[in-house]
XYZ file of N, CA and C in Angstrom:
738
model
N -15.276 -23.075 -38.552
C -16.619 -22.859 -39.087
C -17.646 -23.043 -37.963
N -18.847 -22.428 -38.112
C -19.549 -22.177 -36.666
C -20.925 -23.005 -37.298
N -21.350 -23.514 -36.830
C -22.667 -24.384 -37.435
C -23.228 -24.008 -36.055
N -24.483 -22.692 -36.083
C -25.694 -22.412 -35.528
C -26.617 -23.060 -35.784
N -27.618 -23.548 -34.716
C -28.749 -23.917 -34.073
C -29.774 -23.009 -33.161
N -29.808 -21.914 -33.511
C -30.201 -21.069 -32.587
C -31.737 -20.474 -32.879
N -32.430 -20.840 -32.267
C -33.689 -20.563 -31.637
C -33.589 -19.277 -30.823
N -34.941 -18.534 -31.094
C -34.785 -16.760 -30.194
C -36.299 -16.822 -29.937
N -36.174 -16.710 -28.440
C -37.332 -16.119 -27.847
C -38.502 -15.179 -28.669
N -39.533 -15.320 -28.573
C -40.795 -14.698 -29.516
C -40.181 -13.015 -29.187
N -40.135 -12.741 -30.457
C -39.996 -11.023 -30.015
C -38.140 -10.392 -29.901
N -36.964 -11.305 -29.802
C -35.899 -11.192 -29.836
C -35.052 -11.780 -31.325
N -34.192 -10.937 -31.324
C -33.344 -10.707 -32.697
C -31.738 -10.985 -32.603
N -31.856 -11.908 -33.396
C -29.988 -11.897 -32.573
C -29.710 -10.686 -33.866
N -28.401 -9.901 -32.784
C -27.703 -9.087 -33.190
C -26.234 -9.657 -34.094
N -26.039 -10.260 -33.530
C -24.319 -10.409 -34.049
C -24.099 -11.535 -33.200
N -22.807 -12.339 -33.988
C -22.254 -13.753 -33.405
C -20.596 -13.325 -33.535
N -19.832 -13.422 -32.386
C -18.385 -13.320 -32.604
C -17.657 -14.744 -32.073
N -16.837 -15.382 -33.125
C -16.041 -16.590 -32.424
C -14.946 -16.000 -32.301
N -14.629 -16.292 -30.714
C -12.894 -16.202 -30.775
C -12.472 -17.338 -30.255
N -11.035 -17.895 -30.453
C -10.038 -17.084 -31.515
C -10.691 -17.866 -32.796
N -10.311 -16.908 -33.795
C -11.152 -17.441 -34.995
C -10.007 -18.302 -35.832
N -8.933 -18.836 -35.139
C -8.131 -19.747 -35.793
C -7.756 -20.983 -34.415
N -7.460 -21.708 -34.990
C -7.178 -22.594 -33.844
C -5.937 -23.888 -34.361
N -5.052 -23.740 -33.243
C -3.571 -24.450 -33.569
C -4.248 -25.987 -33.857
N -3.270 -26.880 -34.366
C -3.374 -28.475 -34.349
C -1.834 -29.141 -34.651
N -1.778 -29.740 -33.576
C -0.714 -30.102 -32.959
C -0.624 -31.812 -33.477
N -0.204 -31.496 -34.541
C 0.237 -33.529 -35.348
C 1.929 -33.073 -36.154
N 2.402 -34.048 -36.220
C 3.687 -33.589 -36.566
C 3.816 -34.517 -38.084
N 2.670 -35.179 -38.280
C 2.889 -36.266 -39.273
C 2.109 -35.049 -40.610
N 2.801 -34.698 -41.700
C 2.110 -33.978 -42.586
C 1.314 -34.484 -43.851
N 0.946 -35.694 -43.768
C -0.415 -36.494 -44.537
C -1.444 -36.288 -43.544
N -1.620 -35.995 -42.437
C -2.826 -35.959 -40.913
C -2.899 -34.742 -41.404
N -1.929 -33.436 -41.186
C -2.028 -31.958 -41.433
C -2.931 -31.789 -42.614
N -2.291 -32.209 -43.837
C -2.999 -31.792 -45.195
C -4.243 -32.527 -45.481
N -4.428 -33.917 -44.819
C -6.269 -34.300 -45.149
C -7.439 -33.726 -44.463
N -6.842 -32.403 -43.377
C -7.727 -31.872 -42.443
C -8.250 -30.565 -43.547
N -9.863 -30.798 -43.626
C -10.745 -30.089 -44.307
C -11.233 -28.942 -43.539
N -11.600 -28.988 -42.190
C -12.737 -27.874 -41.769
C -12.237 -28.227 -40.287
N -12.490 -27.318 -39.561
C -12.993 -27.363 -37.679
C -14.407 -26.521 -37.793
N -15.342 -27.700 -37.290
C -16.740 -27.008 -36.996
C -17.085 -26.860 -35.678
N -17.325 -25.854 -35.230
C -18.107 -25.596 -33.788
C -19.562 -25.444 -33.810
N -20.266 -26.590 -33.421
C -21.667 -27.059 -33.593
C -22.622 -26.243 -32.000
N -23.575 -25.187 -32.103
C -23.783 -24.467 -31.496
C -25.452 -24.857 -31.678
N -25.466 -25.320 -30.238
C -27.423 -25.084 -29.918
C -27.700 -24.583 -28.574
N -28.814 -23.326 -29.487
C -29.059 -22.475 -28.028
C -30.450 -22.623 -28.595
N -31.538 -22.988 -27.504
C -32.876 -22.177 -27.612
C -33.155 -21.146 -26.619
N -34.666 -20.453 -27.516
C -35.374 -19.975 -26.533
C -34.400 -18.834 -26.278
N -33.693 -18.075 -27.075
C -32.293 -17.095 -26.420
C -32.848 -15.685 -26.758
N -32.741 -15.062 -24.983
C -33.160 -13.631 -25.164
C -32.424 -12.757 -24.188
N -30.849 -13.596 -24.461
C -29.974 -12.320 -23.585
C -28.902 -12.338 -23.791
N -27.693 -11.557 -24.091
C -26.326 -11.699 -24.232
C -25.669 -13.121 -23.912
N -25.190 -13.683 -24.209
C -24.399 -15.066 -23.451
C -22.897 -14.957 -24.610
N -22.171 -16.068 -23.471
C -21.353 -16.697 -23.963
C -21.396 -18.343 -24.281
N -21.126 -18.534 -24.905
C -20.949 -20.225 -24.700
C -19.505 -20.797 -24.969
N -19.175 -21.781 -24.405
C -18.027 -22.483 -24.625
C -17.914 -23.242 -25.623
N -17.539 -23.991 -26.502
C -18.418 -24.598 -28.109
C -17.715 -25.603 -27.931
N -17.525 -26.605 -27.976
C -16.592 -27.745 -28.481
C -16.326 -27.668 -30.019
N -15.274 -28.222 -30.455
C -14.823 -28.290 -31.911
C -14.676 -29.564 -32.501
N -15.012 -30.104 -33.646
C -14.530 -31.290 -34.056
C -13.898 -30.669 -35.359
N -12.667 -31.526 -35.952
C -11.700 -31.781 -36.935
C -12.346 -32.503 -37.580
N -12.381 -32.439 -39.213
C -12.912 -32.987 -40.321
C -12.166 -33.014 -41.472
N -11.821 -34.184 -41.592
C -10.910 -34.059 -42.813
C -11.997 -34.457 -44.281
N -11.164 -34.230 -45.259
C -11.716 -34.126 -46.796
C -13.096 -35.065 -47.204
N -12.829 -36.064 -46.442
C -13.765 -36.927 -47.005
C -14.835 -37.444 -46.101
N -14.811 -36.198 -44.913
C -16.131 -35.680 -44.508
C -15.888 -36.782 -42.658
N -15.224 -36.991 -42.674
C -15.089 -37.781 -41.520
C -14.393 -36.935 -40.041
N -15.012 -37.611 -38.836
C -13.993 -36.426 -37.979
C -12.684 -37.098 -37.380
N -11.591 -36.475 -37.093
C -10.696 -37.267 -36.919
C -10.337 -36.577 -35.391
N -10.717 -37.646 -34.517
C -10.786 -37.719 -33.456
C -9.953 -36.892 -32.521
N -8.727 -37.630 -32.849
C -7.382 -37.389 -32.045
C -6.787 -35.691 -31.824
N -7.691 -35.061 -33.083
C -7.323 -33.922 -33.236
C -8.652 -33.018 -32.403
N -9.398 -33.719 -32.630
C -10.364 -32.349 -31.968
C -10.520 -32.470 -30.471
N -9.926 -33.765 -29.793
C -9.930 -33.523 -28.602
C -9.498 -32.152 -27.812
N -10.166 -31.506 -27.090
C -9.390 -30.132 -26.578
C -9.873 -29.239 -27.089
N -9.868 -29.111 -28.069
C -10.328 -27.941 -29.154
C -11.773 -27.384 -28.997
N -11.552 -26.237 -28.235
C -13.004 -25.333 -27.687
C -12.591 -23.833 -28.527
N -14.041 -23.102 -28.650
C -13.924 -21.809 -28.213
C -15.452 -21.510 -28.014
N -14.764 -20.005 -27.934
C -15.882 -19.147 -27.337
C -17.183 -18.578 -28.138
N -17.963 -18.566 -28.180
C -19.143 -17.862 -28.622
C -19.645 -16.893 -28.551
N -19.271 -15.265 -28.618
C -20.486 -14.863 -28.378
C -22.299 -14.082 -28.896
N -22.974 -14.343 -28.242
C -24.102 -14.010 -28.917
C -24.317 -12.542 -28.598
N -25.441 -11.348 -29.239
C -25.693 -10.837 -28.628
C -27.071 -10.380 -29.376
N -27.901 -9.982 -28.607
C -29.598 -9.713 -29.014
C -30.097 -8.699 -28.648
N -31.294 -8.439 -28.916
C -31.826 -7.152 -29.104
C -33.466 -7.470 -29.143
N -34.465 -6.810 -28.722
C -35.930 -6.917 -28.576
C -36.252 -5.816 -29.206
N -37.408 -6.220 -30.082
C -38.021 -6.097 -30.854
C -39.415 -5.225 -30.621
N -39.727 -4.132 -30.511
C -40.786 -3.454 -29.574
C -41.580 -2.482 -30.529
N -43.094 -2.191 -30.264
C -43.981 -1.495 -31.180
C -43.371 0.033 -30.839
N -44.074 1.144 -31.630
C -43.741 2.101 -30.973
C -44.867 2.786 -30.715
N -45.532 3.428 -29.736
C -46.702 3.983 -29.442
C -46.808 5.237 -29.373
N -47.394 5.771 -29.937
C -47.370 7.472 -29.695
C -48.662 7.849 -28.991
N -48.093 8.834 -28.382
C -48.877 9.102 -27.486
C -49.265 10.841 -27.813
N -50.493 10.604 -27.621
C -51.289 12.642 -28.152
C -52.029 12.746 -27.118
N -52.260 13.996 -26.895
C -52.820 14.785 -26.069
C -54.190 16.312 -26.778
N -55.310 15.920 -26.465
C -56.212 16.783 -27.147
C -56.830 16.741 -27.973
N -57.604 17.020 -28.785
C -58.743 16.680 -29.710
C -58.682 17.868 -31.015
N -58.956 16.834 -32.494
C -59.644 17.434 -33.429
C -60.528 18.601 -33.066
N -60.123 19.819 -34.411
C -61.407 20.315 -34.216
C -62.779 20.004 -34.329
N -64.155 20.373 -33.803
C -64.826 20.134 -34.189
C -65.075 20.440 -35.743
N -66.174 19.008 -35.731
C -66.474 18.358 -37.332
C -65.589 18.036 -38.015
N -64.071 17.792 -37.414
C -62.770 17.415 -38.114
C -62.343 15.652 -37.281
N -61.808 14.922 -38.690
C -61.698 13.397 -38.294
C -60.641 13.259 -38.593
N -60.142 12.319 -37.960
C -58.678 11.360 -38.432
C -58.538 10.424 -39.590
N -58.497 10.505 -40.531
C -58.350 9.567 -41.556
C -57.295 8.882 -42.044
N -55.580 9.331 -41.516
C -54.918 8.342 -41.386
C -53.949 9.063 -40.677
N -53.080 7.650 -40.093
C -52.176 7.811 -39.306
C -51.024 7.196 -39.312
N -49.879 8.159 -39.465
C -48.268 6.970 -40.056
C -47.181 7.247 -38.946
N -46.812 6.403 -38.385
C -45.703 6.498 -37.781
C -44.442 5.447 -38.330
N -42.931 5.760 -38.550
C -41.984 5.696 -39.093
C -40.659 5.938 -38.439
N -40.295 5.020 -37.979
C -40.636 3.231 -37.962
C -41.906 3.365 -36.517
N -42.592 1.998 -37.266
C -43.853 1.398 -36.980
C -42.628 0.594 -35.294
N -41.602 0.192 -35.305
C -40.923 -1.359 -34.859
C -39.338 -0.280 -34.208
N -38.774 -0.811 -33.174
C -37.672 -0.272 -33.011
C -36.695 -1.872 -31.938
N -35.649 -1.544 -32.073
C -34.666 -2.668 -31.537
C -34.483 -1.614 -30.282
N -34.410 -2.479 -28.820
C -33.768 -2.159 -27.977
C -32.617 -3.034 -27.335
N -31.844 -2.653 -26.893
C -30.509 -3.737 -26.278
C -30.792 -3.145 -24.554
N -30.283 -4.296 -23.689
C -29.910 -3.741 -22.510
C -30.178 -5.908 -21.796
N -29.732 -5.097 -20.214
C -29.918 -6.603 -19.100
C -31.440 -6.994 -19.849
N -31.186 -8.440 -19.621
C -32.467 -9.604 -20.160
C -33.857 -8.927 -19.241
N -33.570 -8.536 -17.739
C -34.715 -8.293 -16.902
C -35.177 -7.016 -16.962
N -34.578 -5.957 -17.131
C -35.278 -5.174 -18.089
C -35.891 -5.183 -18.920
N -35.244 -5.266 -20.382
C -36.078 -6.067 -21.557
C -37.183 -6.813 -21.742
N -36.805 -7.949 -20.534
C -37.968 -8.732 -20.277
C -39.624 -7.977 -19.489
N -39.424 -6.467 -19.085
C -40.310 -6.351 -19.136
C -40.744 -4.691 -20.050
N -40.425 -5.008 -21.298
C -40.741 -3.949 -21.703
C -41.440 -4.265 -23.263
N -42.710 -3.891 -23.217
C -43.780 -4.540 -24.458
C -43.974 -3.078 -25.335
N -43.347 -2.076 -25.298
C -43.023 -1.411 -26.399
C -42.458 0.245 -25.870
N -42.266 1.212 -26.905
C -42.209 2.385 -26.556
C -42.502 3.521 -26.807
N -42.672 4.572 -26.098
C -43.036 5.630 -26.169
C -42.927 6.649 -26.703
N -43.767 7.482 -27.136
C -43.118 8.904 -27.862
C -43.236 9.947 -27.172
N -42.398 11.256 -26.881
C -43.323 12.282 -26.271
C -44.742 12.254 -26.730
N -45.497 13.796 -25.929
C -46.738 13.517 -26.267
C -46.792 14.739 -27.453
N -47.727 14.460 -28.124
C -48.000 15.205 -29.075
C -48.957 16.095 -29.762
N -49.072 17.088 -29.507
C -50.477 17.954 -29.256
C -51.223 18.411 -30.550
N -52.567 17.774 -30.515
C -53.195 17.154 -31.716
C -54.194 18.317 -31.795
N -54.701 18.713 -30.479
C -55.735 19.846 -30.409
C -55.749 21.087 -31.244
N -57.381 20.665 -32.086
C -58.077 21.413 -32.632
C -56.868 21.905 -34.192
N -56.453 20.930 -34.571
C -55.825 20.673 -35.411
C -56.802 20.716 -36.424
N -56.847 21.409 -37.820
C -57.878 21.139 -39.087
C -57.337 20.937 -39.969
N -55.701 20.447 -40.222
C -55.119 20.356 -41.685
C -53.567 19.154 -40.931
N -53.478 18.458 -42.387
C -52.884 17.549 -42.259
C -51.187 17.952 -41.403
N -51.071 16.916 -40.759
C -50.042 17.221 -39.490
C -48.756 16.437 -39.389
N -47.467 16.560 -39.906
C -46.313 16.240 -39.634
C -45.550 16.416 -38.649
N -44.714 15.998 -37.860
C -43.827 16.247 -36.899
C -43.011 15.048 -36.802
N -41.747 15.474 -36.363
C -40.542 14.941 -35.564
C -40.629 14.653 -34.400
N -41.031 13.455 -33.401
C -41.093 13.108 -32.671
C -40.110 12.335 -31.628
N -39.720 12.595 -30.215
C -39.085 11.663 -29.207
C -39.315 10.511 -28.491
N -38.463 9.614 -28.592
C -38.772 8.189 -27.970
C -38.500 8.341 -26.818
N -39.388 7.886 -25.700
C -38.885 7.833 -24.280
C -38.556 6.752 -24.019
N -37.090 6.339 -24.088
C -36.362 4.974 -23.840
C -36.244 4.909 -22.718
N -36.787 3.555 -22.248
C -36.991 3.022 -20.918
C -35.463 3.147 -20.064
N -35.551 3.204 -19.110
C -34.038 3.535 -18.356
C -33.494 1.917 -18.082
N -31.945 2.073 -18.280
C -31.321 0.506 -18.698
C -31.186 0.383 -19.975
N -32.196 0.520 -20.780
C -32.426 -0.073 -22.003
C -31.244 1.250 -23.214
N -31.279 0.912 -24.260
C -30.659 1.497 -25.267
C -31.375 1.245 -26.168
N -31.080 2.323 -27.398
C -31.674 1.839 -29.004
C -30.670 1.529 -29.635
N -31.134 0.399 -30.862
C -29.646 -0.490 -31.476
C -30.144 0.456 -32.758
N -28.910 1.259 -33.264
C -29.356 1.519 -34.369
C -30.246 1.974 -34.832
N -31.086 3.160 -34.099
C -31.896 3.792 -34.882
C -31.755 5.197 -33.855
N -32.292 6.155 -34.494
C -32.497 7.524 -33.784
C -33.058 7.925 -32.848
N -32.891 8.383 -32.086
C -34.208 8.778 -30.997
C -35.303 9.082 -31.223
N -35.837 9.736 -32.540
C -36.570 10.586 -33.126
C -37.589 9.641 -34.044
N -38.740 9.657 -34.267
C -39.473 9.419 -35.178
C -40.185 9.961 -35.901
N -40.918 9.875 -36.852
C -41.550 10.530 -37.540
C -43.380 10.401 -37.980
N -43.839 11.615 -37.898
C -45.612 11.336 -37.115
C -46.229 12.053 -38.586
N -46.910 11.280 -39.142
C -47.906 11.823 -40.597
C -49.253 11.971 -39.753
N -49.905 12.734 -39.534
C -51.405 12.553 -39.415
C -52.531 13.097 -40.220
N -52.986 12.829 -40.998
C -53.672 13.421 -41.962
C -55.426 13.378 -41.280
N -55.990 14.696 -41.731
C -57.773 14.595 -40.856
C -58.687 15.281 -42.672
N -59.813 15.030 -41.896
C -60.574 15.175 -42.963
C -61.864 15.738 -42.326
N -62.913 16.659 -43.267
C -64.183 17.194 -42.592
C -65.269 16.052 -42.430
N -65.705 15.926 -40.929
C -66.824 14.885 -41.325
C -68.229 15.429 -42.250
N -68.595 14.020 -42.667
C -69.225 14.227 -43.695
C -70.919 14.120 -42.958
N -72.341 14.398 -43.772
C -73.414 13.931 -42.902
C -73.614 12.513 -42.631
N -74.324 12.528 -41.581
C -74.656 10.940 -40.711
C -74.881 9.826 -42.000
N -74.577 8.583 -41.742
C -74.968 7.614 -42.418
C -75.739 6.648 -41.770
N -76.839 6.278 -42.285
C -77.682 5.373 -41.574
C -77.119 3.776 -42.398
N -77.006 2.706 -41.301
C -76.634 1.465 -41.745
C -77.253 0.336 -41.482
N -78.058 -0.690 -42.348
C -78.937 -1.342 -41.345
C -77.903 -3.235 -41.588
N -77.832 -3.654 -40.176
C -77.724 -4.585 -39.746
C -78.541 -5.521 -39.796
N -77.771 -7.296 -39.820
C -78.900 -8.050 -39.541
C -78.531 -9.130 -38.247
N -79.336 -9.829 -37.875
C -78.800 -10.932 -36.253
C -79.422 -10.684 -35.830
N -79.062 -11.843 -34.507
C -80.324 -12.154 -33.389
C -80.783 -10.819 -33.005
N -82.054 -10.377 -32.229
C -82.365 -9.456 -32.010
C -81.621 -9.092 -30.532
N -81.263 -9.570 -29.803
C -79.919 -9.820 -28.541
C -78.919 -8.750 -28.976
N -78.557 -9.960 -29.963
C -77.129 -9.490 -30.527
C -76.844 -8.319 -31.363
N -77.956 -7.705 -32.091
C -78.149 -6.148 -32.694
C -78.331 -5.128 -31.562
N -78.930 -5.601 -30.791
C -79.267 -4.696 -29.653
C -77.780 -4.562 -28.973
N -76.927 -5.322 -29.007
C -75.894 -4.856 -27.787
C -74.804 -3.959 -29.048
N -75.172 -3.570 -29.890
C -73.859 -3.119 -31.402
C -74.336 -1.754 -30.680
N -73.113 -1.129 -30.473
C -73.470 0.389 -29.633
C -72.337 1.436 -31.051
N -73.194 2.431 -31.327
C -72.487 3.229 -32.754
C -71.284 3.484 -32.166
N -70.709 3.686 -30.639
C -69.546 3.708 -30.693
C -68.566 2.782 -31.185
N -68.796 1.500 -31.222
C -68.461 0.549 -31.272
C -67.595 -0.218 -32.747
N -68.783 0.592 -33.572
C -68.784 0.537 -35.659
C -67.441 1.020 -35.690
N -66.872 2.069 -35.378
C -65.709 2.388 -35.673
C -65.664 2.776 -37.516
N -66.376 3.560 -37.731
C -66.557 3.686 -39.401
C -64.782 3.992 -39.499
N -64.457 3.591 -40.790
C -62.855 4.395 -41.436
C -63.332 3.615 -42.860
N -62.248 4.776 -43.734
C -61.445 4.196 -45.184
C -60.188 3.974 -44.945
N -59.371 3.340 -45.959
C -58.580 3.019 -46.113
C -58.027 4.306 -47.243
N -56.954 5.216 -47.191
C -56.865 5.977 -48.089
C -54.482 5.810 -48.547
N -54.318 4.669 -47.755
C -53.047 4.565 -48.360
C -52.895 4.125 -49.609
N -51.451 5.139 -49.991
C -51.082 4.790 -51.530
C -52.752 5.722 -52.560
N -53.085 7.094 -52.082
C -53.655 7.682 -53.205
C -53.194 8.401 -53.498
N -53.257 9.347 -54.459
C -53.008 10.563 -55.334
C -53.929 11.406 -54.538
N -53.644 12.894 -54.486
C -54.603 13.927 -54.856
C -56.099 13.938 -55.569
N -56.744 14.351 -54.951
C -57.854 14.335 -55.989
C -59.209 13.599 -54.762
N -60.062 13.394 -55.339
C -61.483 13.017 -55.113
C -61.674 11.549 -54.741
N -61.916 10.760 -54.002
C -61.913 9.345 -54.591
C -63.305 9.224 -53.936
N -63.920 7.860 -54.134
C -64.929 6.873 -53.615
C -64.569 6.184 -53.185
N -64.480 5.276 -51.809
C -64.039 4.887 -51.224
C -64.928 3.696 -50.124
N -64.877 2.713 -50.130
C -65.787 1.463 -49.223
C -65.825 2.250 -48.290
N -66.976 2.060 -47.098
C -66.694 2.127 -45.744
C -66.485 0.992 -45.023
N -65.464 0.801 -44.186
C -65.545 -0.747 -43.200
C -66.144 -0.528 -41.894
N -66.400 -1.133 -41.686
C -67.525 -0.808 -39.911
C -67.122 -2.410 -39.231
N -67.063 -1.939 -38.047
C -67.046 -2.723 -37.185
C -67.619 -3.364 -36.330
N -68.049 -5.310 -36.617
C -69.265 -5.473 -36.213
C -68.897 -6.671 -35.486
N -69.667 -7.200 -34.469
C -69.338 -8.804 -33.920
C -69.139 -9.516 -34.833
N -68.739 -10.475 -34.998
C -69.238 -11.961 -36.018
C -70.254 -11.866 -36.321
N -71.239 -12.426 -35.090
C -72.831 -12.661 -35.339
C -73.632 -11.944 -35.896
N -73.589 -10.509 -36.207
C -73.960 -9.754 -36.670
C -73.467 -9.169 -38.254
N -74.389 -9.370 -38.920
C -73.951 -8.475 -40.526
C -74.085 -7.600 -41.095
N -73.825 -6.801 -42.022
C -74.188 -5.601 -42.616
C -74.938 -6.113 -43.684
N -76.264 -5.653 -43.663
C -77.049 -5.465 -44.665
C -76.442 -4.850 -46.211
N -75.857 -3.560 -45.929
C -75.237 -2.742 -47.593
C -74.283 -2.452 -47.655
N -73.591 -2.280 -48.280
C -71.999 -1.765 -48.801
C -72.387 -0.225 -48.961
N -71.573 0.647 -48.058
C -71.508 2.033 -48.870
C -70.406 2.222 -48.983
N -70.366 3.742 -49.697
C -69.005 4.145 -50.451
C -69.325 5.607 -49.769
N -67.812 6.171 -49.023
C -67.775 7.633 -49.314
C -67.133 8.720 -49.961
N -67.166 9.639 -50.322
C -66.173 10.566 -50.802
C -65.133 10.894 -49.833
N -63.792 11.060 -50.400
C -62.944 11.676 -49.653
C -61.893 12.529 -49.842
N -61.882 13.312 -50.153
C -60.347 14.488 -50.421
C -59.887 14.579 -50.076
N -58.558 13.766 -51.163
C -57.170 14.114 -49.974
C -56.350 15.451 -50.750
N -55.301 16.145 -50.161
C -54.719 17.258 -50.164
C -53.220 17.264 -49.985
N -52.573 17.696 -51.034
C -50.974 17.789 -50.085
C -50.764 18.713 -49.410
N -49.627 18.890 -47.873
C -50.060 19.520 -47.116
C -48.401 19.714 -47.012
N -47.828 20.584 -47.285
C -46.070 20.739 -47.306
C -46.045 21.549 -46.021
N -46.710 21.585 -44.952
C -45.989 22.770 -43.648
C -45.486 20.869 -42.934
N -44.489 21.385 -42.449
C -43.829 20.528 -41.038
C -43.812 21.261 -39.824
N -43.777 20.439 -38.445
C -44.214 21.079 -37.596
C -43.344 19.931 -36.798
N -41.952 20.322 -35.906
C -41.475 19.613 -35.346
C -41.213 19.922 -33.564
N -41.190 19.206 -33.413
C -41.527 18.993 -31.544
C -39.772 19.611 -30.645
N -39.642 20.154 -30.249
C -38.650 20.664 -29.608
C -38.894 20.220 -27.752
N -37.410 20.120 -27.485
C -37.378 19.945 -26.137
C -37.270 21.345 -25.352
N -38.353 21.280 -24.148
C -38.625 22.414 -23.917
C -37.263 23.157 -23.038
């Protein structure tokens, strides 16, 4: 029996644990010693673990009534092994612009998260991955595609496809909205409209018309005076449009 202790580096996943040999001889010739033996536990502490290893384990003998019996677990090792996998965002990457008076209103990528395996020093420097690029330009209706991961060299994917999958849905902008703020007069002065970042939130709707909060984006120190609401139409959009290697 394997009694783990194992701690994993921020961002690493253990994959799988193999003990070998997963039986182990015991050498007593007296058969009341043989039959009060309950369990062999191999007591395992690793922290902080973000790379393939082995470990050597020591074993203790435990008979029924929970005690270890010494004589027997002297000797008695095995092997451990671990193996892990990092845990990485996935970033997609586009090239080109909406049409004009056309906005982004949401954006899905699937899977959001991907496992990579490979050497610890690789891994260790890799904070997520890539998609081909994906050409967004002058796009006016909602946008699907099949997308490629550019897996870092060394590295591997555990279990998942090369391929991901890209929802982008856009919408017509609507006329200007005026918003009034309140704060130091400093601190209003430095809020630059690039900055607001207006969006809705439109996951999980139906078809149809909705009203919808706007969220804006503001320092702390600074507040929004009013709550508005905008309209927004969403549409189902059945064309797919998948990315080929050239």
């Amino acid at each position: 029996e394997l009694k783990p202790n194992i701690t994993m580096k921020p961002g690493y996943v253990l994959l799988k644990t193999t003990v070998t040999p997963d039986t182990l001889p015991i050498y007593n010739m007296e058969e009341s010693v043989i039959d009060s033996i309950d369990k062999i536990v191999a007591s395992l502490d690793v922290k902080n673990l973000d790379r393939d290893t082995i470990k050597e384990v020591k074993c203790a003998v435990y008979s029924k009534d929970g005690k270890e019996i010494r004589d027997l677990s002297d000797g008695l090792k095995v092997n451990v092994k671990l193996e892990v996998a990092k845990e990485v965002p996935v970033y997609l990457v586009t090239r080109g612009k909406l049409a004009d008076d056309y906005i982004e209103t949401l954006r899905v990528i699937d899977p959001v998260k991907v496992l990579l395996t490979g050497p610890a020093d690789i891994l260790g420097n890799i904070e997520e991955i890539k998609t081909e690029q994906v050409d967004i330009d002058k796009i006016t209706s909602n946008f699907t595609a099949s997308v490629q991961l550019i897996v870092p060299e060394g590295a591997e994917l555990y279990n998942k496809p090369k391929n991901i999958t890209v929802n982008i849905n856009v919408g017509i902008k609507t006329e200007k909205l005026t918003v009034q703020i309140k704060g130091r007069q400093s601190d209003v002065n430095a809020v630059k409209k690039e900055s607001m970042k207006p969006a809705v939130d439109v996951s999980g709707l139906k078809e149809g018309i909705h009203k919808l909060p706007l969220s804006i984006i503001l320092p702390s120190q600074v507040k929004l005076m009013q709550q508005h609401e905008v309209e927004v139409a969403i549409t189902k959009n059945m064309e797919t449009v998948t990315t080929q290697e050239p």
